[in-house]
Tab-separated table of C-alpha atoms in Angstrom:
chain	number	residue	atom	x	y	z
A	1	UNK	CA	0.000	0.000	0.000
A	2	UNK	CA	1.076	3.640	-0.834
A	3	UNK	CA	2.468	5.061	2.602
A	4	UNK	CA	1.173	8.376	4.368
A	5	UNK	CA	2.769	11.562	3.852
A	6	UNK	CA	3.272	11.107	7.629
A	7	UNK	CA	5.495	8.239	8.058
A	8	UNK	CA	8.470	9.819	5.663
A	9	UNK	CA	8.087	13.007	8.087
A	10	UNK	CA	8.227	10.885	11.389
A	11	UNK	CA	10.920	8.392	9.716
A	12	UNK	CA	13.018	11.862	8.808
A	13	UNK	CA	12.317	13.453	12.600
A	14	UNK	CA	13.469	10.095	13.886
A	15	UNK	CA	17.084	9.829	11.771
A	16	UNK	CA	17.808	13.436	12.444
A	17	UNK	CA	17.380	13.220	15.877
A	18	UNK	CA	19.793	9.946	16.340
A	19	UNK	CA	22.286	11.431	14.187
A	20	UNK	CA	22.574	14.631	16.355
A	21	UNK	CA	23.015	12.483	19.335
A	22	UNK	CA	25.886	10.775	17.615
A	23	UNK	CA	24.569	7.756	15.721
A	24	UNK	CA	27.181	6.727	13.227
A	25	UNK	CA	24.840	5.621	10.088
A	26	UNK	CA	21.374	3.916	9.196
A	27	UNK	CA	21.318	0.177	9.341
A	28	UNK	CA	18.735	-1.233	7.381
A	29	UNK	CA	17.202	-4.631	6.985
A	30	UNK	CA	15.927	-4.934	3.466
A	31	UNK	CA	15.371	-8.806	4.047
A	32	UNK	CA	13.147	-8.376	6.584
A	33	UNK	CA	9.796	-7.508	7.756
A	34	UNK	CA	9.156	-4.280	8.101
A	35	UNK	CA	11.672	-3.087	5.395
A	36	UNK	CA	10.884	-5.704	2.814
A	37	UNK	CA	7.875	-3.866	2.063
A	38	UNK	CA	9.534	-0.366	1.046
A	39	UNK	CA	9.987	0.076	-2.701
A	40	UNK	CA	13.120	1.558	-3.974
A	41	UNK	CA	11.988	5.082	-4.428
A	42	UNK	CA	10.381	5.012	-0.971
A	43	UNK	CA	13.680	3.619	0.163
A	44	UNK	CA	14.883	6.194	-1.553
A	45	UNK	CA	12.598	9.116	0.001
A	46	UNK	CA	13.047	7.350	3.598
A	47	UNK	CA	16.797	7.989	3.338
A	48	UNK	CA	16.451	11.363	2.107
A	49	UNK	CA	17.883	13.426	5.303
A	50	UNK	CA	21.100	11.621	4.109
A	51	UNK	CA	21.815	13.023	0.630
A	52	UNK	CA	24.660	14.400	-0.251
A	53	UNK	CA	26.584	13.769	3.431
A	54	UNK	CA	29.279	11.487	4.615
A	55	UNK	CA	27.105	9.382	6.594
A	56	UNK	CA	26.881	5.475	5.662
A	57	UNK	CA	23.906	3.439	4.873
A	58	UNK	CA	24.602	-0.077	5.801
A	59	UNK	CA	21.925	-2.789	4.325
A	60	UNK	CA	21.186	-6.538	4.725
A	61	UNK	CA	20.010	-6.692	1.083
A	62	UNK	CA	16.362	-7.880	-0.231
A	63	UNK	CA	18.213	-11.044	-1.713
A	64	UNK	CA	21.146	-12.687	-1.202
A	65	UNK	CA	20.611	-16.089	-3.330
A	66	UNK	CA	19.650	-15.692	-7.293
A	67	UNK	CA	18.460	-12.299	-6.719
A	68	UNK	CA	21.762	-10.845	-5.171
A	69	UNK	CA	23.087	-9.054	-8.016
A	70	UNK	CA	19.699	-7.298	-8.829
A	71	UNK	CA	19.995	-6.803	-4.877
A	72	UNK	CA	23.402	-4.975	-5.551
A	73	UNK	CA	22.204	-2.723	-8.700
A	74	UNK	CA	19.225	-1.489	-5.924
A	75	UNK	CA	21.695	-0.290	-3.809
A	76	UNK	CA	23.923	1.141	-6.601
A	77	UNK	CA	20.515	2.780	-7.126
A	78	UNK	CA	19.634	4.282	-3.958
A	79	UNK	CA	23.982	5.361	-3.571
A	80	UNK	CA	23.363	7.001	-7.074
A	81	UNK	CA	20.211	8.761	-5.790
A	82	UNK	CA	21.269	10.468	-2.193
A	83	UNK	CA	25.250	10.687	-3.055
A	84	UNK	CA	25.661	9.507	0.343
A	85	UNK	CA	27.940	6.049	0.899
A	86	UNK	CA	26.300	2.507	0.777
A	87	UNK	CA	27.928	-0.197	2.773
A	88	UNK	CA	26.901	-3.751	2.146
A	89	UNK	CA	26.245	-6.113	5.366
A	90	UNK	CA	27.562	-9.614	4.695
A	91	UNK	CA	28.007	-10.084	1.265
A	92	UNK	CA	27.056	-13.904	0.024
A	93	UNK	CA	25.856	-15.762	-2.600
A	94	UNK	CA	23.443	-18.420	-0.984
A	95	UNK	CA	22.911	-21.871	-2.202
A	96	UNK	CA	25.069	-24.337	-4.457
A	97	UNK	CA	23.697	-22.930	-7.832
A	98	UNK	CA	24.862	-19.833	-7.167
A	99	UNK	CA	28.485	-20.538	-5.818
A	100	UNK	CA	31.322	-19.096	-8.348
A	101	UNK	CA	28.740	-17.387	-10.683
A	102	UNK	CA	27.062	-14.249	-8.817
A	103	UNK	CA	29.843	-12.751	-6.845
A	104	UNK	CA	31.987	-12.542	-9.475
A	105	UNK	CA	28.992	-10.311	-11.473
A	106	UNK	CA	28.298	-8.512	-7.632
A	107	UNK	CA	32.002	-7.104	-7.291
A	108	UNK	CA	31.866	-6.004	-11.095
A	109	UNK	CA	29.329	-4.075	-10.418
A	110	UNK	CA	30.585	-2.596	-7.307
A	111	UNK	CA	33.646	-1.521	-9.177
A	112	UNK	CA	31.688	-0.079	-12.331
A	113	UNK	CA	29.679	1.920	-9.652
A	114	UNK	CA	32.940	3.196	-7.696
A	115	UNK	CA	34.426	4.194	-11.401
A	116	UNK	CA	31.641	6.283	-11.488
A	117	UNK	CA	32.330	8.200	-8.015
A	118	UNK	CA	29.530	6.206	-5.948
A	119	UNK	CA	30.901	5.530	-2.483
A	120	UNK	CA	30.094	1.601	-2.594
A	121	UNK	CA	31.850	-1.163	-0.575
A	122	UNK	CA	30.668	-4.393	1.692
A	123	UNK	CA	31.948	-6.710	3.952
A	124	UNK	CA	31.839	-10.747	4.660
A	125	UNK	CA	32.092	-12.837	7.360
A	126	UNK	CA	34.682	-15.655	7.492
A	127	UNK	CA	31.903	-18.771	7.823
A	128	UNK	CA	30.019	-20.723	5.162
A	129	UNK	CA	26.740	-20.633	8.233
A	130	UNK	CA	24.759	-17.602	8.796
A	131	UNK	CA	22.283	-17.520	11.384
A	132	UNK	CA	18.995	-15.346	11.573
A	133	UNK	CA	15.360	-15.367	12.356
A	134	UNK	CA	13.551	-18.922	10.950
A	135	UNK	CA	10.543	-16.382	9.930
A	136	UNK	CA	13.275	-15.457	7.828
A	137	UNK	CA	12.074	-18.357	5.252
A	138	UNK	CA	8.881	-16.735	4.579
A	139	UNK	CA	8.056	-14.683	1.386
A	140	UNK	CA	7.474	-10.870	2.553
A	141	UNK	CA	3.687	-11.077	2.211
A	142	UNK	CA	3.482	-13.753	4.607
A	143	UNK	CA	4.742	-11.063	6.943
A	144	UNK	CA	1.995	-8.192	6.578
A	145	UNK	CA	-0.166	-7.897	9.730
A	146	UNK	CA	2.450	-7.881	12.586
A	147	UNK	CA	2.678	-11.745	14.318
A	148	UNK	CA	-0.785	-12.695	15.472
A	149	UNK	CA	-1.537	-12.077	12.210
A	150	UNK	CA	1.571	-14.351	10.767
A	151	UNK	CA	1.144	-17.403	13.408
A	152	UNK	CA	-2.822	-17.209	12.245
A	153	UNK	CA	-1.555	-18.050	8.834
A	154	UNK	CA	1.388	-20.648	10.058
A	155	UNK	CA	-1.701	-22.591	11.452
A	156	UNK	CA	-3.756	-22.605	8.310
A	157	UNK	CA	-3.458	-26.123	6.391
A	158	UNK	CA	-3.906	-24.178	3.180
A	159	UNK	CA	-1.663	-21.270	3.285
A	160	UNK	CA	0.739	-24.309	4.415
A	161	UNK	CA	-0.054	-25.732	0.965
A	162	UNK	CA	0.398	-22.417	-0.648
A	163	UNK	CA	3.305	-21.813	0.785
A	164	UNK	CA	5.039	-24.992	-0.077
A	165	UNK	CA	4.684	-23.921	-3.478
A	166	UNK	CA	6.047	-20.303	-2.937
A	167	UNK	CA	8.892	-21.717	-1.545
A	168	UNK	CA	9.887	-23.399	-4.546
A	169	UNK	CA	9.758	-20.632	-7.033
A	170	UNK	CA	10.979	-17.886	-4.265
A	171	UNK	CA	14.350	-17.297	-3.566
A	172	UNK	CA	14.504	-18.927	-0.151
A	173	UNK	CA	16.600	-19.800	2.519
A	174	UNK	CA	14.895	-23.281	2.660
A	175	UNK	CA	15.483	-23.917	-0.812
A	176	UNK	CA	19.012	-22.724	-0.744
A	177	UNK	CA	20.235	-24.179	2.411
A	178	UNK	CA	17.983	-26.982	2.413
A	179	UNK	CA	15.688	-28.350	5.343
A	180	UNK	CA	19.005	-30.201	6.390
A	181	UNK	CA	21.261	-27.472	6.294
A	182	UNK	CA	18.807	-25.252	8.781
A	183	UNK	CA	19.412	-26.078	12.226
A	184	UNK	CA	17.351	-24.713	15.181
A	185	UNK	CA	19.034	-22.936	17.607
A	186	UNK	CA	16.532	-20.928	20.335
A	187	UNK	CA	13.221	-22.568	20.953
A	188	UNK	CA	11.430	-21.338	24.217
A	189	UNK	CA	8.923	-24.068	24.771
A	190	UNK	CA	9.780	-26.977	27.302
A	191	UNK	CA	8.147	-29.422	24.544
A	192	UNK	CA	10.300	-28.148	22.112
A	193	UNK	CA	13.810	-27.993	23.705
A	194	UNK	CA	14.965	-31.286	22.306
A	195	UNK	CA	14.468	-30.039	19.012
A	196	UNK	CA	17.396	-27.808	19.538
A	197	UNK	CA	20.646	-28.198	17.658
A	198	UNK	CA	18.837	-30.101	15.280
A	199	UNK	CA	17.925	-29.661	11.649
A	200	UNK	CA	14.188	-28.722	10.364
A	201	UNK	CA	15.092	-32.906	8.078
A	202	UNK	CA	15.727	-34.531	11.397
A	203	UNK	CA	13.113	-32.340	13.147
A	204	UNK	CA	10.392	-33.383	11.278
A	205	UNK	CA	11.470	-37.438	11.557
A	206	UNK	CA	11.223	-36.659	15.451
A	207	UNK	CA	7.487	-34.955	14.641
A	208	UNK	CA	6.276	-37.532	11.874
A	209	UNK	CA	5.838	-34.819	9.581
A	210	UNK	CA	7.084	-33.117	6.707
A	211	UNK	CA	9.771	-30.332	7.380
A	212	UNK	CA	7.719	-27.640	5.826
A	213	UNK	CA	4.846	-28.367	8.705
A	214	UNK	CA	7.111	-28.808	11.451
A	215	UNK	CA	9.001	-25.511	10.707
A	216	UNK	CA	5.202	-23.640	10.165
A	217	UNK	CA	3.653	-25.829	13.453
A	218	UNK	CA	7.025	-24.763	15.709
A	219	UNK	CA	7.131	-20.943	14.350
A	220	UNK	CA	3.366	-20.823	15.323
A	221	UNK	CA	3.395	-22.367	18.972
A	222	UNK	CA	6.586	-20.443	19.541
A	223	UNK	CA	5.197	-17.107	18.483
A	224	UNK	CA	7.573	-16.463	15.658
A	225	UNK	CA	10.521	-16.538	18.294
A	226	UNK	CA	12.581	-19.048	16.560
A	227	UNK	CA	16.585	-18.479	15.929
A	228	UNK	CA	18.805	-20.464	13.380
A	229	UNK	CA	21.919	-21.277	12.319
A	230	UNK	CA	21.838	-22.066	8.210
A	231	UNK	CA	24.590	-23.582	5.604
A	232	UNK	CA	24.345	-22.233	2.324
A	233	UNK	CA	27.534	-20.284	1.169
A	234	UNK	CA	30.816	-21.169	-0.252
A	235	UNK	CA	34.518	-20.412	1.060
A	236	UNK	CA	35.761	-20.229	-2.838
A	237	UNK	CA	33.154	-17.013	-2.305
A	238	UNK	CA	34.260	-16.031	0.765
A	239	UNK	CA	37.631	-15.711	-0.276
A	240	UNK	CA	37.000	-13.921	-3.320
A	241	UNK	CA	34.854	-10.992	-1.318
A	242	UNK	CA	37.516	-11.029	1.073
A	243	UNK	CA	40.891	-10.370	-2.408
A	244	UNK	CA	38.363	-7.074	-3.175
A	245	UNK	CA	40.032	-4.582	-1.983
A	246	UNK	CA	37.354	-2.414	-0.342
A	247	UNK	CA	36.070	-4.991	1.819
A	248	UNK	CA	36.271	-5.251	5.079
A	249	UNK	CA	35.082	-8.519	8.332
A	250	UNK	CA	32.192	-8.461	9.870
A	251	UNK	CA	31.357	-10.941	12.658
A	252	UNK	CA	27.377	-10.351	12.382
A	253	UNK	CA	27.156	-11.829	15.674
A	254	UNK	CA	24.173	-10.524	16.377
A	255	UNK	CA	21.700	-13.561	16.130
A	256	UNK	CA	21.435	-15.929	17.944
A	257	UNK	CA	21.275	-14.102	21.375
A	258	UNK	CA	20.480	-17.127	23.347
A	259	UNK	CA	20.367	-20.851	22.760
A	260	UNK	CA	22.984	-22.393	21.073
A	261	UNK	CA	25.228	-19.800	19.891
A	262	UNK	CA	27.161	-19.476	16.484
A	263	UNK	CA	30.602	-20.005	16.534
A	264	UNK	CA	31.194	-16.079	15.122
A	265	UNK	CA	30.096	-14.917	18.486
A	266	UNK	CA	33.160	-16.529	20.073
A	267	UNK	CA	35.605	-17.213	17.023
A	268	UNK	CA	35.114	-14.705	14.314
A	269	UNK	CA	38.493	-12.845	14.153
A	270	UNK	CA	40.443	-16.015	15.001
A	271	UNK	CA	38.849	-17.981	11.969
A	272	UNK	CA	39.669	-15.205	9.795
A	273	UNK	CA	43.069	-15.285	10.680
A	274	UNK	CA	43.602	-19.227	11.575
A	275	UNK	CA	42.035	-20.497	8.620
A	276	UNK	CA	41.799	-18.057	5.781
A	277	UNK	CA	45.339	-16.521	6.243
A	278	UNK	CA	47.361	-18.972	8.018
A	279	UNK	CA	46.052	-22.079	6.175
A	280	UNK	CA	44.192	-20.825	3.320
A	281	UNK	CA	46.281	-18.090	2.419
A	282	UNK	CA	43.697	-15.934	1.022
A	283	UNK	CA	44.900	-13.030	2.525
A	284	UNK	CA	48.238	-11.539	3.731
A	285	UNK	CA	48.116	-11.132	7.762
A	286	UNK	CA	48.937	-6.996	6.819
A	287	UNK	CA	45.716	-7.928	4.762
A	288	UNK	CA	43.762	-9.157	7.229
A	289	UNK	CA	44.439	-6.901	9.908
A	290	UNK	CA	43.572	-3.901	7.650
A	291	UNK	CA	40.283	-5.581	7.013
A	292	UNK	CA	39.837	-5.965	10.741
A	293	UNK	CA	40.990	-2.130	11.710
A	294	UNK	CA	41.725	0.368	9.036
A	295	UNK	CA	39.071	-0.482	6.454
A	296	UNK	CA	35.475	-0.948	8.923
A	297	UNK	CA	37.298	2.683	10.519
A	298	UNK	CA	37.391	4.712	7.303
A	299	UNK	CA	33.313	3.148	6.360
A	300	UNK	CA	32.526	4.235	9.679
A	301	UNK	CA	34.423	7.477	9.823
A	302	UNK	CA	35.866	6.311	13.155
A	303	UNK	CA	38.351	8.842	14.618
A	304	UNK	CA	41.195	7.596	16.119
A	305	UNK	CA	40.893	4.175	15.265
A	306	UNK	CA	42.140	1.727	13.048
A	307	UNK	CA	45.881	2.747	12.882
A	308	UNK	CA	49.293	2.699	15.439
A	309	UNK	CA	49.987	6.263	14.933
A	310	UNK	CA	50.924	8.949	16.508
A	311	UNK	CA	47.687	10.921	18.153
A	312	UNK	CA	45.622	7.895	17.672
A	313	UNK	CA	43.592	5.920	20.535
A	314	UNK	CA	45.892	3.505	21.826
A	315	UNK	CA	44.392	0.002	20.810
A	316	UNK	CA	46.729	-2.555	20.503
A	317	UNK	CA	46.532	-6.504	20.007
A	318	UNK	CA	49.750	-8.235	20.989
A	319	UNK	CA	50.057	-11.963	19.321
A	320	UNK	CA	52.036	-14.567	18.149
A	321	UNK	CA	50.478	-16.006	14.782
A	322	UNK	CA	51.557	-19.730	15.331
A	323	UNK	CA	49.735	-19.729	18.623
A	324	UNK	CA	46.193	-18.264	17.394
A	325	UNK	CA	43.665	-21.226	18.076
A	326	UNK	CA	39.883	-21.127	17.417
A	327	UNK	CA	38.010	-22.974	19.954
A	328	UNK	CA	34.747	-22.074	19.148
A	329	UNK	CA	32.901	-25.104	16.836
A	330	UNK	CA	29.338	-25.272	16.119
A	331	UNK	CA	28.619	-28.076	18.489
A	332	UNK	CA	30.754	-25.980	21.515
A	333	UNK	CA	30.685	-22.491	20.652
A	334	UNK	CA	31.033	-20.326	23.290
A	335	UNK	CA	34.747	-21.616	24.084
A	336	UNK	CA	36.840	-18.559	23.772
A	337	UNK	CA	40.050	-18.317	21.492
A	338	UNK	CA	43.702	-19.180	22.341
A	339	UNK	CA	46.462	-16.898	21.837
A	340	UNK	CA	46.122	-13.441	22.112
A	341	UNK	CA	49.325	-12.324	24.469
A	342	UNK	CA	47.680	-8.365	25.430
A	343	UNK	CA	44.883	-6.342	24.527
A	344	UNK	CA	44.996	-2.811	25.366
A	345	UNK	CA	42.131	-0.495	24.459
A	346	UNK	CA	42.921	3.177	24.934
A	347	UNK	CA	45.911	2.446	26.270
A	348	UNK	CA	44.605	0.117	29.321
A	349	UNK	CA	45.039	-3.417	29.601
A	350	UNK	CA	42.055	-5.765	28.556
A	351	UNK	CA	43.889	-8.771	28.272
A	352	UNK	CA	47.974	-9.107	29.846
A	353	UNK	CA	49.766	-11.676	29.590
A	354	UNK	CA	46.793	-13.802	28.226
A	355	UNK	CA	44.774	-13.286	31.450
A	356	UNK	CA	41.514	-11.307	31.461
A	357	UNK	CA	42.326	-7.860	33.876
C-alpha cells in the first residue's frame, strides 16, 4: 500500500534526531519484515535526510541467493540517488547454484559503480553458516499484519499448501540451504527444547511430519521466536569478497542471542586469521588486519581508530600467529580463542599476559 505523507516526516524526525546524538549511520534490513515492504523510491525518500553527506547506509540486502546481483544494482541505485555512501552487510551468494557465478557479477558491479564516483563497498564474514530469524524463510507477504496475524496463517493447512509452493519458485533460505542445512538454535517451549541443535530434516522425523509443517507448526506455537543457524555459502566465495580490496570482516554476531550460539560470536576474528590466512592463504596477515581495523574505521568514519599512529587511541593486540587457536565449533561455541598475548584499548590493559584484567 502507498504510505502516508506522515510516516516519511516521522521516519526523517526520527534519523535526524539519532544522528545529532551521535549515531554513526542507518542500518537497514531490506530482508526483513518491516523493510521488505519499502519500494526503492520510498527507500529512496526514507533515506532522504542523508543526501549528499558522509554518513553510511549499511543494508542486509532484499536477496542474497539468485536475486543478489539485482539486490546490488538497488543499492547502486539508492547510492546514485542520495550521493551519500552505501555499505553492504555480509556479502554472500546463498545456495550451491549460485556458488562461483554471482559474486563474481556482484564485485563487477561494485567496481563499475565506484568508477563512477559512488561511495560503494561491503563486507563478509569468514563462515560458510549464517544464522537469523527462521521467519526469515517466509516470502514478505506472509509477513503483513504484525505476528498474530503471521502465526494465524502458520496454522492454516492451506496457506501451508500455498506456501510450499512459494517456496519453490521464491528465492529462499529453505530452498538454498535446504531443510538439512537449517538447524534450530533458540526454541522457548519446554516441549520443544529437544528439538534444539537439530535440523528442520531430522526435526520433522522426530514430529512424523514433513519439514515444511514442522518448521510452520514450531514458528506458530513459539510465536515467531525461533533463531537459526543455516549452511548455504561457499569459502571459494568467501575468499573472493575477502581479495576485493574495499572490503572489510564483519562478525554479524548478532543472532542468535540465546540458545545455542554461532561459533562467530566466540571465534570470528580467530577464523579469519587461523584459517583463511594462516592455512588458506587468502589473505596476507597486513591484509587481514587492515580488514579488521583500518578499512570498517574509514566506512565508519571512526576517529582515532584503526591505525598505530601517533595521536591515535591507543588500541593494541599483541600476538604470536603460530599460537592463534579457534576454539569455538558449532557443536561448543562459546569456548573462547587461544592466543592473544595483550589487549589494550585506549591504552589500558584488557587482556595481559593472556589473562583477562
Amino acid at each position: 500500500t502507498e504510505l502516508r505523507e506522515g510516516h516519511f516526516d516521522a521516519i526523517h524526525r526520527a534519523m535526524e534526531r539519532a544522528l545529532a546524538e551521535g549515531a554513526l549511520g542507518v542500518s537497514l534490513g531490506l530482508g526483513y519484515a518491516p523493510e521488505c515492504f519499502y519500494s526503492t523510491g520510498e527507500l529512496i525518500r526514507a533515506l532522504q535526510p542523508l543526501a549528499g553527506t558522509d554518513i553510511p547506509v549499511t543494508v542486509h540486502m532484499r536477496q542474497e541467493g539468485g536475486g543478489v546481483a539485482e539486490s546490488v544494482e538497488e543499492m547502486i541505485a539508492v547510492a546514485r540517488a542520495l550521493g551519500c555512501p552505501v555499505h553492504i552487510s555480509h556479502l554472500k551468494a546463498m545456495g550451491r547454484d549460485n556458488w562461483g557465478k554471482k559474486i563474481p557479477q556482484v564485485l563487477a558491479l561494485l567496481d563499475q559503480a565506484r568508477a563512477d564516483g559512488l561511495r560503494v563497498d561491503c563486507d563478509v564474514y569468514p563462515y560458510t553458516a549464517g544464522s537469523t530469524q527462521l521467519l526469515h524463510i517466509l516470502p514478505p507477504d506472509y509477513l503483513t499484519g504484525g505476528m498474530e496475524a503471521v502465526v494465524e496463517r502458520l496454522r492454516d493447512k492451506n496457506v501451508r499448501r500455498e506456501l510450499a509452493a512459494r517456496i519453490e519458485g521464491f528465492d529462499d533460505i529453505a530452498k538454498l540451504a535446504g531443510w538439512d542445512g537449517i538447524y534450530l538454535t533458540s526454541l522457548h517451549c519446554p516441549e520443544d527444547h529437544p528439538y534444539q541443535g537439530h535440523n528442520l530434516m531430522e526435526i520433522a522425523a522426530l514430529m512424523g511430519q514433513d519439514p515444511l509443517s514442522s518448521c510452520c507448526e514450531l514458528l506458530a506455537r513459539e510465536h515467531g521466536q525461533i533463531t537459526m543457524i543455516d549452511f548455504m555459502a561457499s569459502e571459494e566465495d568467501i575468499c573472493e569478497i575477502l581479495h576485493w580490496p574495499q572490503s572489510c570482516v564483519i562478525s554479524d554476531a548478532t543472532y542468535p542471542t540465546e540458545g545455542q550460539l554461532h561459533p562467530r560470536v566466540c571465534g570470528n576474528v580467530t577464523h579469519l586469521l587461523e584459517h583463511f590466512v594462516e592455512e588458506k592463504k587468502a589473505l596476507t596477515w597486513e591484509q587481514a588486519v587492515h580488514k579488521l581495523t583500518e578499512r570498517p574505521a574509514q566506512v565508519l568514519h571512526l576517529r582515532g581508530k584503526g591505525r598505530l599512529e601517533t595521536g591515535y587511541d591507543a588500541d593494541v593486540c599483541v600476538f604470536d600467529p603460530k599460537a592463534l587457536h579457534e576454539c569455538a565449533s558449532y557443536t561448543d561455541p562459546c569456548e573462547t580463542s587461544l592466543g592473544m598475548r595483550h589487549v589494550l584499548v585506549n591504552g589500558g590493559f584488557a587482556i595481559r599476559d593472556g589473562e583477562m584484567t
